[in-house]
XYZ file of C-alpha atoms in Angstrom:
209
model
C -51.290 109.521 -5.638
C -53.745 112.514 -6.341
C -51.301 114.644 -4.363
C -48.135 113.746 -6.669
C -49.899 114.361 -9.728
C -50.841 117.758 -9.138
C -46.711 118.598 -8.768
C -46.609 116.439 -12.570
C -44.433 118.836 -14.931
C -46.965 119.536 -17.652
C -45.799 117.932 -20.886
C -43.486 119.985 -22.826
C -44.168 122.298 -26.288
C -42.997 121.501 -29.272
C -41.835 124.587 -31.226
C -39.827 125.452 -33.919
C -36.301 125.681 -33.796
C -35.252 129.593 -32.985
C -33.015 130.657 -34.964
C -32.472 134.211 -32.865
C -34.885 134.246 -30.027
C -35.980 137.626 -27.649
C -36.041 136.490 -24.170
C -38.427 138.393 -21.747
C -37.386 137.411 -18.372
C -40.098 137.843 -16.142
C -39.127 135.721 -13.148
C -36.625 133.015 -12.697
C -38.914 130.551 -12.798
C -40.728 131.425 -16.198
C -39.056 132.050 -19.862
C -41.063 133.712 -22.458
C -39.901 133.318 -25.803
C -40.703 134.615 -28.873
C -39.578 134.053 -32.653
C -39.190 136.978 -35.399
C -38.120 136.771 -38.895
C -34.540 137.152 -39.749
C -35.364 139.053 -42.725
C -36.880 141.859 -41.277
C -33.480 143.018 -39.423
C -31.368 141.758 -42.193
C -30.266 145.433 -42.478
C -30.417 148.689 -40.696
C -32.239 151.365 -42.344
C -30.863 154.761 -42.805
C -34.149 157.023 -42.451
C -31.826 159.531 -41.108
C -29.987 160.477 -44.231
C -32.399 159.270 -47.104
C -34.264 162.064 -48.742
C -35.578 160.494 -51.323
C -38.199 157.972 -51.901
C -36.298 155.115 -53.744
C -33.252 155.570 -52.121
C -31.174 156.984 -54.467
C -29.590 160.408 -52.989
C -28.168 158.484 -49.994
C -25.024 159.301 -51.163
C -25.314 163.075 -52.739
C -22.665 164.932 -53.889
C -21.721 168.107 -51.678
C -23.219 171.043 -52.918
C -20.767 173.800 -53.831
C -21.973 177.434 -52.760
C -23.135 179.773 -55.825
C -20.415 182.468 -56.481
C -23.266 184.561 -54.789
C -23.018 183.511 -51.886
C -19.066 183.269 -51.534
C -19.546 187.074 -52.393
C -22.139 187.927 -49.618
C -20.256 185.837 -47.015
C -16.844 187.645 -48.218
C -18.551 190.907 -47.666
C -19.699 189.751 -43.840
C -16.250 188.851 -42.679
C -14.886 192.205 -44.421
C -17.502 194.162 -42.462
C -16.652 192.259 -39.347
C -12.834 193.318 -39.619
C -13.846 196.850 -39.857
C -15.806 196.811 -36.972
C -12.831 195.378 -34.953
C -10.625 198.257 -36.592
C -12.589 200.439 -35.605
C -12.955 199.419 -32.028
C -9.213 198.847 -31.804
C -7.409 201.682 -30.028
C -3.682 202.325 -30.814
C -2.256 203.868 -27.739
C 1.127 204.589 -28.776
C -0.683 206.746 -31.297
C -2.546 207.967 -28.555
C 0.377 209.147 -26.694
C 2.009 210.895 -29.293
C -1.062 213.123 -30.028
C -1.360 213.867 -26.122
C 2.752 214.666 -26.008
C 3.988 215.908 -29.349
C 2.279 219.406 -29.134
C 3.407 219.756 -25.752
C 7.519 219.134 -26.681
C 6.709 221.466 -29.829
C 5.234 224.178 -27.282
C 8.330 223.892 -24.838
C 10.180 224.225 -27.591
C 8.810 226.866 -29.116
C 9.162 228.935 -25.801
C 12.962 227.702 -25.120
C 14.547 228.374 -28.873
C 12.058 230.349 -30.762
C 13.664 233.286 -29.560
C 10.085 235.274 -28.315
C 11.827 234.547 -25.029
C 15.136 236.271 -23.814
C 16.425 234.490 -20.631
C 15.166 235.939 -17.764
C 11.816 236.633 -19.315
C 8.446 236.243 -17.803
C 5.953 233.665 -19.527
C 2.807 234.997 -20.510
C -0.194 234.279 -18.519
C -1.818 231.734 -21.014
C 1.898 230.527 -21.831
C 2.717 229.774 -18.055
C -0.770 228.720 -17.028
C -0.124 225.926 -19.625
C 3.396 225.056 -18.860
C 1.822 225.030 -15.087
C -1.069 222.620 -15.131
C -0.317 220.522 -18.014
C 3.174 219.982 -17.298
C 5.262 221.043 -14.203
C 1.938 219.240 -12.671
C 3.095 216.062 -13.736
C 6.628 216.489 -12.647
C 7.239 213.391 -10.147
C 9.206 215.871 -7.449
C 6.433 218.541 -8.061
C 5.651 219.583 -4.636
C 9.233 220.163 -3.597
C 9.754 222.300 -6.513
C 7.232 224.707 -6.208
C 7.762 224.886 -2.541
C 6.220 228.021 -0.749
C 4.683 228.834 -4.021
C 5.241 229.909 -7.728
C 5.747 233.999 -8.327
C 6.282 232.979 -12.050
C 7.715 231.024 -14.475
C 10.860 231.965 -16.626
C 13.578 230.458 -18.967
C 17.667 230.773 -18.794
C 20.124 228.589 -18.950
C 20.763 225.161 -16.741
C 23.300 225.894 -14.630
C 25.076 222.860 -14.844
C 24.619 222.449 -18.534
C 25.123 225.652 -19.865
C 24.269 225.241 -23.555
C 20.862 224.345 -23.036
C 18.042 226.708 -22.147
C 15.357 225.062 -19.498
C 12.244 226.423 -17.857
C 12.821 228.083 -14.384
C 10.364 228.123 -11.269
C 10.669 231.680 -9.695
C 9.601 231.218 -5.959
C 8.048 233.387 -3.668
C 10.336 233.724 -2.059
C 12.729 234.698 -4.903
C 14.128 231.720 -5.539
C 15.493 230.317 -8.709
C 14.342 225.734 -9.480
C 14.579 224.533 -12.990
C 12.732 221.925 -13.980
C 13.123 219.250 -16.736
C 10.206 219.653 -19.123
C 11.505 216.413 -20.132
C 10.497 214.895 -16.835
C 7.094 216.070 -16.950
C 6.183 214.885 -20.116
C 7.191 211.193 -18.756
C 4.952 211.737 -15.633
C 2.140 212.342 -17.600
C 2.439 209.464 -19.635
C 2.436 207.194 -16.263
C -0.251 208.892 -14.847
C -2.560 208.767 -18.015
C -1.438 205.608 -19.906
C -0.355 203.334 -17.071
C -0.239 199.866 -18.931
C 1.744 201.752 -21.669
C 3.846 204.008 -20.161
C 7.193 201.624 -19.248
C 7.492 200.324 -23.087
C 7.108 203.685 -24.524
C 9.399 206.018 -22.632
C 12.172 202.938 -23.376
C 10.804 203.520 -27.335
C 11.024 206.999 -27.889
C 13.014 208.485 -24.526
C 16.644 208.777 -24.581
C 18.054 208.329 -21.067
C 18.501 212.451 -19.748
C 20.420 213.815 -16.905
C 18.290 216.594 -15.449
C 16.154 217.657 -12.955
């Protein structure tokens, strides 16, 4: 009998009906539970957004930037745009300023009439019509051949209205070249990514060497 009554469930608690109770579950034999007063979660509170003491900015109205301020933020976005302006680099523009004096030069030496045909360049004349453009001629090499004696103008023999530069060869021998040509090799070779779309913008297809 003393045996048995030490296994006796001990008489059970009265409490208080729960009307939400916390459960801490400590091991499946024992249930702790503990009451707390509805009222004190009735609500959430917003301590996030209040900024005043009784409560009464919760909701504010938005606050509308002075005409100050619209000004100095105007004035950073205009500054901003220049900066990219000035940072952006127009390459057709580019082009033109690296080509146009060149076509005016040929020019200038193929109908400005200093030249009769036949004539020898000048030394400055021909060391520019040398390295800045028969240089850039894509069949160069096989033009100048065993070497340049000097350069000249005349007439294309094929086409002969039009006046066109002339390599005079060691040897004696009489190449034109198509300035034209040259001016198109030296856009590839110094504007690669813009070469294709501008020689179909501003080049007329040409038959000449």
């Amino acid at each position: 009998m003393a045996m048995a009554s030490l296994y006796k469930p001990p008489p059970s608690l009265s409490l208080p009906a729960l009307s939400n109770p916390i459960s801490l579950i400590s091991s499946p034999a024992v249930v702790l539970s503990f009451p707390f007063n509805r009222t004190a979660f009735a609500s959430p509170r917003l301590f996030a957004i209040k900024t005043g003491s009784d409560g009464s900015d919760l909701l504010r109205k938005p606050v509308v930037p002075s005409e100050k301020d619209l000004v100095g933020i105007s004035e950073e976005v205009e500054d901003s745009e220049e900066e990219k302006e000035e940072g952006f680099v127009d390459w057709e523009d580019r082009i033109l300023e690296d080509t146009v004096p060149l076509v005016g030069f040929v020019r200038m030496i193929l109908h400005s009439g200093k030249y009769e045909s036949g004539d020898r360049l000048s030394p400055d004349h021909e060391r520019t019509i040398v390295d800045r453009l028969l240089a850039y001629h894509p069949d160069c090499d096989s033009k100048i051949g065993c070497g340049i004696d000097y350069i000249t103008v005349g007439y294309h023999p094929d086409f002969v209205e039009s006046r066109c530069l002339f390599i005079v060869r060691k040897d004696g021998q009489l190449v034109d070249f198509s300035y034209w040509k040259c001016i198109k090799g030296l856009i590839k070779k110094n504007y690669p990514l813009y070469a294709d779309s501008f020689i179909l913008r501003h080049f007329r297809r040409r038959r000449r060497s």
